[in-house]
Short mmCIF file of C-alpha atoms in Angstrom, two decimals:
data_model
loop_
_atom_site.label_atom_id
_atom_site.label_comp_id
_atom_site.label_asym_id
_atom_site.label_seq_id
_atom_site.Cartn_x
_atom_site.Cartn_y
_atom_site.Cartn_z
CA MET C 1 73.14 144.85 98.94
CA SER C 2 76.25 145.85 100.23
CA VAL C 3 79.77 143.89 100.74
CA GLY C 4 79.08 144.89 104.72
CA ALA C 5 75.99 143.08 104.10
CA LYS C 6 76.44 140.42 102.28
CA ALA C 7 79.47 139.92 104.56
CA LEU C 8 76.51 139.54 107.79
CA ALA C 9 74.40 137.22 105.76
CA ILE C 10 77.30 134.35 105.14
CA ALA C 11 78.89 134.61 109.16
CA CYS C 12 74.72 134.17 109.95
CA ALA C 13 73.67 131.23 107.27
CA THR C 14 77.75 129.39 107.82
CA ALA C 15 76.99 129.67 112.61
CA LEU C 16 73.13 128.16 112.16
CA ALA C 17 74.88 125.63 110.11
CA ILE C 18 77.60 125.51 112.59
CA VAL C 19 74.28 124.90 116.02
CA LEU C 20 72.56 122.47 113.55
CA VAL C 21 75.01 120.37 113.34
CA ALA C 22 76.79 120.70 117.07
CA ILE C 23 72.19 119.92 117.37
CA TYR C 24 72.72 116.72 115.44
CA ILE C 25 76.18 116.12 116.76
CA VAL C 26 74.47 116.09 120.50
CA ASP C 27 71.34 114.25 119.53
CA PHE C 28 73.23 111.45 117.95
CA LEU C 29 75.40 110.79 120.67
CA ALA C 30 72.31 111.07 123.65
CA ALA C 31 70.51 108.51 121.80
CA THR C 32 73.14 106.29 122.75
CA PRO C 33 71.46 103.17 125.29
CA SER C 34 72.09 103.71 128.64
CA THR C 35 74.58 101.81 131.05
CA VAL C 36 72.87 99.37 133.50
CA LYS C 37 74.86 97.67 136.20
CA ALA C 38 74.48 93.69 136.37
CA ALA C 39 73.84 93.13 140.02
CA SER C 40 76.23 91.81 141.99
CA ALA C 41 76.84 88.20 143.07
CA PRO C 42 79.46 86.43 144.75
CA GLY C 43 82.53 86.05 142.95
CA GLY C 44 81.38 87.86 140.50
CA ALA C 45 78.23 89.42 138.99
CA ARG C 46 74.28 88.70 137.53
CA LEU C 47 73.18 89.75 134.76
CA THR C 48 68.78 89.26 134.18
CA LEU C 49 68.07 89.67 129.98
CA GLN C 50 65.04 89.03 128.59
CA THR C 51 63.88 88.83 125.05
CA VAL C 52 60.52 89.60 123.50
CA ALA C 53 58.50 89.61 120.42
CA SER C 54 57.79 92.93 120.56
CA TYR C 55 59.05 95.72 122.93
CA GLY C 56 55.01 96.89 122.95
CA HIS C 57 55.83 100.77 123.54
CA SER C 58 56.97 104.08 121.44
CA PRO C 59 59.15 105.24 119.55
CA HIS C 60 58.59 101.19 117.78
CA PRO C 61 56.17 98.85 119.78
CA ASP C 62 57.15 95.70 117.05
CA TRP C 63 60.16 95.30 117.25
CA VAL C 64 61.75 92.83 118.58
CA SER C 65 64.06 93.70 121.83
CA TYR C 66 66.34 92.56 124.58
CA LEU C 67 65.83 93.95 127.59
CA VAL C 68 67.86 93.95 131.25
CA GLN C 69 66.97 93.86 134.92
CA ASP C 70 69.76 95.88 137.50
CA GLY C 71 69.85 94.72 140.77
CA GLY C 72 66.25 96.14 141.99
CA GLY C 73 64.14 94.00 140.26
CA LYS C 74 63.42 96.50 137.13
CA TRP C 75 63.49 96.05 134.19
CA HIS C 76 65.32 99.13 131.50
CA HIS C 77 65.20 98.75 127.92
CA THR C 78 68.96 98.97 127.20
CA THR C 79 71.50 96.36 125.60
CA VAL C 80 74.57 98.49 127.57
CA PHE C 81 75.84 96.14 130.79
CA LYS C 82 78.35 96.98 133.22
CA VAL C 83 79.84 93.78 134.52
CA PRO C 84 83.08 93.11 136.74
CA ALA C 85 86.54 92.66 134.83
CA HIS C 86 88.46 89.25 134.90
CA SER C 87 84.96 87.68 136.90
CA LEU C 88 82.65 85.25 136.70
CA VAL C 89 78.79 86.66 135.14
CA ARG C 90 76.11 84.21 135.69
CA VAL C 91 73.91 85.04 132.69
CA THR C 92 70.40 84.05 133.18
CA ILE C 93 67.59 85.13 129.67
CA TYR C 94 63.98 85.63 130.00
CA GLN C 95 63.34 84.72 126.36
CA TYR C 96 59.51 84.84 125.33
CA ASP C 97 59.31 85.44 121.36
CA THR C 98 58.75 82.04 118.65
CA ALA C 99 61.67 80.31 116.89
CA THR C 100 62.83 82.38 113.53
CA GLY C 101 65.90 79.95 113.12
CA LEU C 102 69.36 80.81 112.02
CA ARG C 103 70.44 81.70 108.64
CA ASN C 104 74.28 79.84 109.63
CA PRO C 105 73.70 76.89 112.00
CA PHE C 106 77.47 77.55 113.12
CA TRP C 107 76.02 79.35 115.91
CA SER C 108 73.83 76.61 117.36
CA GLN C 109 76.30 75.63 119.81
CA VAL C 110 77.18 77.46 122.71
CA ARG C 111 80.80 78.53 123.25
CA GLY C 112 83.04 80.42 124.79
CA THR C 113 81.06 79.77 128.45
CA VAL C 114 82.19 78.30 131.33
CA GLY C 115 81.55 74.60 130.15
CA ASN C 116 81.08 75.51 126.97
CA SER C 117 77.37 74.50 127.28
CA MET C 118 73.77 76.12 129.53
CA THR C 119 70.73 75.20 130.34
CA VAL C 120 67.52 75.70 129.40
CA ASP C 121 64.39 75.21 131.37
CA GLY C 122 66.84 73.78 134.00
CA LYS C 123 68.50 71.25 131.54
CA THR C 124 72.06 71.09 129.66
CA MET C 125 72.94 71.56 126.71
CA ASN C 126 75.64 72.52 123.89
CA ALA C 127 74.38 73.20 121.30
CA LEU C 128 70.62 72.98 120.22
CA ASP C 129 68.57 72.40 116.85
CA PRO C 130 69.83 75.29 114.29
CA ASP C 131 64.87 75.80 113.35
CA LEU C 132 64.25 75.97 116.85
CA ALA C 133 66.57 78.88 118.09
CA SER C 134 64.51 82.87 118.66
CA HIS C 135 68.35 84.48 119.21
CA THR C 136 71.70 84.71 119.79
CA PHE C 137 73.63 86.17 123.08
CA ALA C 138 77.07 86.45 121.15
CA ILE C 139 80.14 88.36 121.92
CA PRO C 140 82.52 87.78 118.86
CA ASP C 141 85.31 89.60 120.32
CA MET C 142 84.82 87.27 123.37
CA GLY C 143 83.94 83.93 121.70
CA ILE C 144 80.62 83.68 123.28
CA THR C 145 78.07 82.68 121.21
CA VAL C 146 74.85 80.93 123.41
CA PRO C 147 71.58 80.27 120.80
CA LEU C 148 68.44 80.91 122.79
CA LYS C 149 65.37 78.43 122.14
CA GLY C 150 61.62 79.44 121.14
CA VAL C 151 58.64 79.29 122.53
CA ALA C 152 56.02 77.22 121.21
CA ASP C 153 54.48 79.14 117.62
CA ASP C 154 51.17 77.16 119.34
CA ALA C 155 51.99 78.21 123.04
CA LYS C 156 50.15 79.61 125.23
CA ASN C 157 49.34 82.75 127.15
CA GLN C 158 52.44 84.48 124.49
CA CYS C 159 53.82 88.11 125.24
CA SER C 160 54.16 90.87 123.71
CA VAL C 161 54.30 93.96 125.45
CA ALA C 162 57.25 94.57 127.34
CA PRO C 163 58.52 93.46 129.92
CA CYS C 164 56.55 90.25 130.44
CA PRO C 165 56.48 88.74 133.28
CA LEU C 166 57.38 85.31 134.49
CA SER C 167 53.39 83.86 134.29
CA MET C 168 53.75 85.02 130.10
CA ALA C 169 55.63 81.32 127.99
CA HIS C 170 59.17 81.86 128.24
CA THR C 171 61.78 79.61 127.67
CA THR C 172 64.94 80.37 130.59
CA ILE C 173 68.56 80.04 129.92
CA THR C 174 71.13 80.18 132.04
CA PHE C 175 75.20 80.29 131.70
CA THR C 176 77.97 81.98 132.97
CA PHE C 177 81.38 83.06 131.15
CA ARG C 178 84.42 84.82 132.20
CA THR C 179 85.49 88.41 132.37
CA GLY C 180 89.13 88.69 131.05
CA LYS C 181 90.34 92.65 130.69
CA PRO C 182 88.57 95.70 130.36
CA GLY C 183 87.53 96.60 127.07
CA LYS C 184 83.94 97.16 125.44
CA TYR C 185 82.97 95.01 123.69
CA ARG C 186 79.73 94.04 121.03
CA TRP C 187 77.75 91.97 121.74
CA GLN C 188 74.58 90.94 118.85
CA CYS C 189 71.62 88.33 117.70
CA PHE C 190 72.73 86.44 115.14
CA VAL C 191 69.85 85.17 114.63
CA PRO C 192 67.25 87.26 111.35
CA CYS C 193 64.87 87.90 113.70
CA ALA C 194 63.32 91.42 113.01
CA ALA C 195 60.30 90.72 111.28
CA SER C 196 59.21 93.03 107.96
CA PHE C 197 62.97 93.93 107.40
CA ILE C 198 64.87 92.74 104.59
CA PHE C 199 66.68 89.30 105.41
CA GLY C 200 65.06 89.93 108.85
CA ASN C 201 68.08 91.95 109.83
CA GLY C 202 67.05 95.30 109.55
CA GLY C 203 65.48 98.05 111.83
CA PRO C 204 66.14 96.36 116.07
CA MET C 205 69.06 94.58 114.55
CA GLN C 206 71.51 97.74 113.76
CA SER C 207 69.82 99.78 116.64
CA PRO C 208 71.89 99.47 119.32
CA GLY C 209 68.92 99.58 122.58
CA TRP C 210 67.37 96.42 120.82
CA MET C 211 68.47 93.95 119.57
CA ASP C 212 73.10 94.30 119.65
CA GLY C 213 74.76 96.84 122.34
CA TYR C 214 78.00 96.60 123.85
CA LEU C 215 79.13 94.81 127.04
CA VAL C 216 81.39 97.25 129.39
CA VAL C 217 83.91 94.77 131.57
CA ALA C 218 85.07 97.49 134.25
CA MET J 1 117.63 132.80 87.29
CA ALA J 2 115.94 135.91 85.38
CA SER J 3 115.00 135.08 82.07
CA GLU J 4 116.54 138.94 81.58
CA ALA J 5 120.16 137.27 82.00
CA LEU J 6 119.59 135.12 78.93
CA PRO J 7 120.17 135.83 75.36
CA SER J 8 116.97 136.05 73.31
CA GLY J 9 114.73 133.66 71.25
CA ALA J 10 115.94 129.72 69.82
CA PRO J 11 118.83 129.94 72.22
CA ALA J 12 117.22 131.31 75.56
CA GLU J 13 114.62 128.44 75.15
CA ARG J 14 117.78 126.20 74.91
CA VAL J 15 119.28 127.10 77.99
CA HIS J 16 116.51 126.80 79.42
CA GLY J 17 115.13 123.38 78.19
CA ARG J 18 118.47 122.03 79.57
CA ARG J 19 117.90 123.78 82.89
CA LEU J 20 114.78 122.17 83.33
CA LEU J 21 115.96 118.74 81.95
CA VAL J 22 118.27 118.87 84.45
CA ILE J 23 116.45 119.35 87.40
CA TRP J 24 114.18 117.17 86.31
CA ALA J 25 116.79 114.29 85.30
CA ALA J 26 117.52 115.11 89.61
CA LEU J 27 114.67 115.11 90.74
CA THR J 28 113.85 111.88 89.61
CA ILE J 29 116.83 109.47 89.71
CA ILE J 30 116.84 110.30 93.87
CA SER J 31 112.54 109.91 93.65
CA VAL J 32 112.99 106.67 92.18
CA LEU J 33 116.14 105.83 94.21
CA LEU J 34 114.40 106.28 97.29
CA ILE J 35 111.43 104.84 95.51
CA VAL J 36 112.88 101.27 95.31
CA PHE J 37 115.35 101.55 97.91
CA VAL J 38 113.89 103.11 101.19
CA ALA J 39 110.29 102.94 100.96
CA GLY J 40 109.81 99.73 98.86
CA PRO J 41 110.63 97.67 101.22
CA HIS J 42 107.98 98.63 103.23
CA MET J 43 106.10 99.12 101.38
CA PRO J 44 102.14 97.32 101.44
CA PRO J 45 100.76 94.16 101.59
CA GLY J 46 104.13 92.92 102.52
CA ASN J 47 105.79 90.64 101.57
CA PHE J 48 103.79 87.84 103.75
CA SER J 49 102.65 85.60 100.58
CA LYS J 50 103.34 85.54 96.97
CA GLU J 51 101.09 87.64 95.84
CA ALA J 52 101.67 90.36 98.46
CA ARG J 53 105.26 90.00 97.35
CA ASP J 54 103.79 90.29 93.69
CA GLN J 55 101.46 94.13 94.36
CA ARG J 56 104.32 95.20 96.62
CA HIS J 57 106.89 94.78 93.54
CA ILE J 58 103.43 96.38 91.83
CA ASN J 59 102.91 99.38 93.95
CA ILE J 60 106.72 99.90 93.91
CA LEU J 61 107.11 99.47 90.04
CA LEU J 62 104.19 101.56 89.65
CA ALA J 63 105.32 104.52 92.44
CA ALA J 64 108.85 104.65 90.57
CA LEU J 65 107.04 105.39 87.37
CA ALA J 66 105.24 107.77 88.95
CA MET J 67 107.93 109.76 89.84
CA PRO J 68 109.13 111.64 85.94
CA VAL J 69 105.59 112.18 85.12
CA LEU J 70 105.55 113.93 89.20
CA PHE J 71 108.38 116.24 88.48
CA GLY J 72 107.88 116.69 84.81
CA VAL J 73 104.69 118.53 85.83
CA TRP J 74 106.25 120.00 88.82
CA THR J 75 109.27 120.98 87.81
CA CYS J 76 107.70 123.01 84.67
CA LEU J 77 105.22 124.56 87.24
CA LEU J 78 108.38 126.08 89.60
CA TYR J 79 110.81 126.85 86.99
CA ILE J 80 107.65 128.83 85.46
CA PHE J 81 106.01 130.41 87.84
CA SER J 82 109.86 131.66 89.69
CA THR J 83 111.27 132.34 85.87
CA PHE J 84 108.73 134.21 84.08
CA ARG J 85 107.15 135.70 86.98
CA GLN J 86 105.28 138.75 85.53
CA GLY J 87 107.76 141.35 86.91
CA GLU J 88 107.40 144.94 87.37
CA GLY J 89 106.21 147.80 85.51
CA GLU J 90 104.48 147.68 81.87
CA LEU J 91 102.47 144.81 81.32
CA GLN J 92 103.54 142.58 78.21
CA ASP J 93 101.63 139.57 76.08
CA GLY J 94 103.81 136.30 75.76
CA PRO J 95 104.95 135.19 72.86
CA PRO J 96 102.02 134.04 70.17
CA VAL J 97 102.19 130.05 70.51
CA ARG J 98 100.96 128.02 67.20
CA GLY J 99 101.82 124.97 67.42
CA HIS J 100 104.71 122.21 68.38
CA ALA J 101 104.27 119.51 66.40
CA ARG J 102 107.67 117.69 68.16
CA LEU J 103 106.55 118.21 71.41
CA GLN J 104 102.86 116.88 70.35
CA VAL J 105 104.11 114.13 68.89
CA VAL J 106 106.27 112.88 71.87
CA TRP J 107 103.38 113.48 74.10
CA VAL J 108 100.75 111.13 72.18
CA VAL J 109 103.61 108.49 72.23
CA ALA J 110 104.80 108.42 75.49
CA THR J 111 102.21 108.73 77.31
CA ALA J 112 100.52 105.58 75.14
CA VAL J 113 104.15 103.49 75.77
CA ILE J 114 103.10 103.96 79.17
CA VAL J 115 99.61 103.35 79.21
CA LEU J 116 99.69 100.08 76.87
CA ALA J 117 102.50 98.61 78.59
CA LEU J 118 100.91 99.18 81.91
CA GLY J 119 97.53 97.38 80.61
CA ALA J 120 100.01 94.65 79.67
CA PHE J 121 101.58 94.60 82.77
CA GLY J 122 97.86 94.06 84.63
CA THR J 123 97.15 91.41 81.96
CA GLU J 124 100.97 89.65 82.71
CA GLU J 125 100.19 89.81 86.36
CA LEU J 126 97.02 88.69 86.72
CA LEU J 127 96.96 85.66 84.28
CA GLY J 128 100.15 84.85 84.38
CA SER J 129 102.93 84.61 87.22
CA ALA J 130 100.83 85.99 89.70
CA LYS J 131 97.72 84.13 88.76
CA GLY J 132 94.89 86.32 89.98
CA ALA J 133 97.44 88.53 92.12
CA GLY J 134 95.35 87.46 95.31
CA GLY J 135 91.85 89.21 93.81
CA GLY J 136 88.61 87.16 93.94
CA GLN J 137 88.27 86.07 90.06
CA GLY J 138 84.52 84.96 90.44
CA PRO J 139 83.35 81.67 90.04
CA ASP J 140 85.18 80.54 86.82
CA PRO J 141 88.47 82.10 87.61
CA LEU J 142 91.09 82.51 84.43
CA ALA J 143 94.17 82.57 86.18
CA VAL J 144 94.29 79.74 88.26
CA PRO J 145 97.69 78.21 89.84
CA ALA J 146 98.92 74.93 88.79
CA GLY J 147 99.41 72.10 91.93
CA GLN J 148 97.70 70.97 94.72
CA LYS J 149 94.75 73.28 96.93
CA VAL J 150 93.52 74.06 100.05
CA GLN J 151 89.86 74.77 99.97
CA VAL J 152 88.45 77.51 102.19
CA GLN J 153 85.22 78.57 102.13
CA VAL J 154 84.94 82.31 103.63
CA ILE J 155 81.13 82.85 104.95
CA GLY J 156 80.59 86.41 105.48
CA GLN J 157 77.29 87.50 107.62
CA GLN J 158 76.27 90.52 109.47
CA TRP J 159 78.84 90.99 111.46
CA ALA J 160 81.21 88.19 111.28
CA TRP J 161 83.86 86.06 109.27
CA THR J 162 83.43 82.16 109.42
CA PHE J 163 85.04 79.63 108.17
CA ARG J 164 84.59 76.17 106.41
CA TYR J 165 86.75 73.21 104.95
CA PRO J 166 85.31 70.97 102.66
CA ALA J 167 88.04 68.65 102.51
CA TYR J 168 87.77 68.15 106.43
CA GLY J 169 83.93 67.12 106.78
CA GLY J 170 83.19 70.46 106.36
CA VAL J 171 84.27 72.03 109.79
CA GLU J 172 83.29 75.32 110.39
CA THR J 173 85.17 77.67 112.42
CA SER J 174 85.20 81.02 113.61
CA GLN J 175 89.42 81.30 112.61
CA LEU J 176 91.09 81.56 109.50
CA ALA J 177 94.40 79.33 109.66
CA LEU J 178 96.07 77.95 106.28
CA PRO J 179 99.02 76.14 105.49
CA GLU J 180 102.68 78.06 105.32
CA GLY J 181 103.54 77.54 101.83
CA GLN J 182 100.65 75.56 99.95
CA THR J 183 98.15 77.63 97.65
CA THR J 184 94.71 78.01 99.15
CA GLU J 185 91.65 78.63 97.18
CA LEU J 186 89.23 80.76 98.88
CA HIS J 187 85.91 81.13 97.85
CA VAL J 188 84.30 83.85 99.60
CA THR J 189 81.07 84.30 99.89
CA SER J 190 78.01 86.18 101.96
CA LEU J 191 74.72 84.99 103.72
CA ASP J 192 73.45 88.20 103.77
CA VAL J 193 74.42 91.66 102.34
CA SER J 194 77.67 92.33 100.50
CA HIS J 195 80.82 92.44 102.53
CA SER J 196 84.38 92.09 101.17
CA PHE J 197 87.21 89.84 102.72
CA TRP J 198 89.94 91.51 103.42
CA ALA J 199 92.68 89.02 104.46
CA ILE J 200 95.70 92.90 105.01
CA GLN J 201 99.19 91.60 104.70
CA LEU J 202 98.26 88.15 102.80
CA GLY J 203 97.15 90.27 100.00
CA VAL J 204 93.40 89.06 99.33
CA LYS J 205 90.29 91.70 98.44
CA ALA J 206 87.60 89.44 97.10
CA ASP J 207 84.02 90.65 97.46
CA ALA J 208 81.85 87.97 99.47
CA ILE J 209 78.44 88.38 97.61
CA PRO J 210 75.20 86.30 98.33
CA GLY J 211 74.70 83.06 96.15
CA SER J 212 77.57 84.12 94.90
CA ASP J 213 81.23 82.43 94.92
CA ASN J 214 83.77 84.33 94.42
CA VAL J 215 86.79 82.13 93.88
CA ALA J 216 91.01 83.69 95.16
CA PHE J 217 93.79 82.06 95.73
CA VAL J 218 97.19 82.71 97.85
CA THR J 219 100.18 81.20 99.02
CA PRO J 220 101.46 82.04 102.63
CA ARG J 221 105.39 82.31 102.70
CA HIS J 222 105.94 82.06 106.06
CA THR J 223 104.30 81.18 109.58
CA GLY J 224 102.49 84.22 111.36
CA SER J 225 99.22 85.80 112.07
CA PHE J 226 97.47 88.53 109.90
CA GLU J 227 94.40 91.21 110.40
CA ILE J 228 90.78 90.29 108.47
CA ARG J 229 88.40 93.19 107.66
CA CYS J 230 85.26 93.23 106.21
CA ALA J 231 85.58 96.25 103.44
CA GLU J 232 82.49 96.79 101.70
CA LEU J 233 79.92 98.81 104.75
CA CYS J 234 77.84 95.96 105.25
CA GLY J 235 75.49 97.55 108.32
CA LEU J 236 75.71 98.88 111.81
CA TRP J 237 78.68 96.83 112.94
CA HIS J 238 80.79 96.66 109.70
CA GLY J 239 83.63 98.62 111.62
CA HIS J 240 83.18 96.06 114.40
CA MET J 241 83.90 92.43 111.31
CA HIS J 242 87.60 91.87 111.89
CA ASN J 243 89.01 88.95 112.39
CA THR J 244 92.80 87.21 113.11
CA GLY J 245 94.09 85.14 110.69
CA VAL J 246 97.58 82.41 111.44
CA VAL J 247 99.55 80.46 109.19
CA MET J 248 101.01 77.42 110.32
CA THR J 249 102.81 74.60 109.60
CA ALA J 250 101.33 72.44 107.85
CA ALA J 251 101.85 69.85 110.72
CA GLY J 252 100.49 72.31 112.45
CA PHE J 253 97.75 72.85 110.91
CA ALA J 254 96.98 69.51 110.29
CA ALA J 255 96.75 69.30 114.52
CA TRP J 256 94.58 72.82 114.30
CA ILE J 257 92.07 71.61 112.25
CA ARG J 258 92.13 68.04 113.85
CA GLN J 259 91.34 69.77 116.46
CA GLN J 260 88.36 71.75 115.76
CA GLN J 261 87.29 69.36 113.99
CA ALA J 262 86.21 68.08 117.51
CA VAL J 263 85.99 71.09 119.43
CA ASN J 264 82.98 72.13 116.17
CA ALA J 265 81.90 68.60 115.94
CA PRO J 266 77.86 69.67 118.07
CA ALA J 267 77.46 72.84 115.20
CA THR J 268 79.19 70.23 112.05
CA LYS J 269 76.33 68.02 112.41
CA THR J 270 73.82 70.42 111.78
CA LEU J 271 75.84 72.70 109.20
CA PRO J 272 73.96 72.05 105.44
CA PRO J 273 75.71 70.35 102.76
CA TYR J 274 78.81 71.70 101.60
CA SER J 275 77.86 74.73 98.50
CA THR J 276 79.96 77.08 96.90
CA HIS J 277 77.04 79.60 98.46
CA TYR J 278 74.16 79.14 100.53
CA PHE J 279 71.57 81.73 99.21
CA PRO J 280 68.66 81.60 98.62
CA ASP J 281 68.69 78.15 100.22
CA PRO J 282 68.24 77.63 103.21
CA ILE J 283 66.58 80.91 103.48
CA ARG J 284 64.85 81.17 106.58
CA ARG J 285 63.21 85.28 107.17
CA ALA J 286 62.15 86.24 110.06
CA GLY J 287 58.61 87.51 110.43
#
């Protein structure tokens, strides 16, 4: 093989490698979950979420997940929520999963919400029995932690395919928090709720779009 | 600096040797002075704790000790490249060299002395006055500072740090606060995967291992805040596993811990009894 041919082969191989790396990067960036804007409400916004024991669709039908409802009432499978800065955000979470229990009971207390409290099926509470927690909605950099009570293990009419309708077994958790300056704040679940993963912390716990994501305050 | 201008043989070697020695000595003296008096006061991790101060002294000492070696190598290389470079004309081999007993002895003795001295110095730093120098020593530390200590448990979990104070009702908090001037005994553990507790400005770094108690000591020298990070890749949100700690006056700390006991009372009631680690009991797995 001549020197020119060798140089051409090296140049082609290098170009191919660059293209493959670029495709990988673009694919990675494009895989970021979409952003859903919270519905407007007097004095701020209204954020409506649901947690399901199993998403029920590809690519991971058996993964636990959060979903968010847009202002038009349509459910979206994403965990990036946009809310206004310096305003009140009223959150409603329909919780369809059974309890797993907190590994660290520290997260069983409600923190960072207005009044450091939540309502569970209409009852005001400032903490939950750690063994009854199915998930948490926590934004560590904003000091917000809300434990979510699971439905009973023997509850009838349990939901296994998202989005779940209100006719299926669920608990309703509401709370309000005040946003501060604009920024991108990560949120996560502190219950090791990823079934079949080691210590319950793999899969959906490690994947934005499922049990963690961002609160975009703008 | 052409070698042709010098006398040949042994006298020429002595001239080159003297030149090298002078250049090396000048660069070494200048660089050591810069390290000690200019860069040294700004070297990490700073002066926030007794351990951080000791670490900075070590960093200054090691950097200063490295200068003679660094400039020994660089000076020789650059001098040889510039002075003995092959010029135009016929290519010639250099003179054959068959051993140099004195040079070999000096080389072996000097490197052995440096390594052994650093080993002795490191041992003294770990077991002597520095008492562990801010590193995790496992469950049975060899070097324990004298006197009363404030005990704080550092709990790593995906992806946050929490802190438990066994002497104050076992209250757990999301912020680390330490009293100024008092030695704190940190018990570092994890509830899931391996983390590493790094209180940067305090000079503390200790692995957080599930099912293990890793003890480190720190004595903050003044009030202020410090940065806490996880130094062990621990999953998706590892980069977000950070916090800000505070060193307070003794009175400020007493008020703060009382407030934390009140604020976190609902959660404290549900915490398991204080233990040096919580894995595998309690363990709850999903599924």
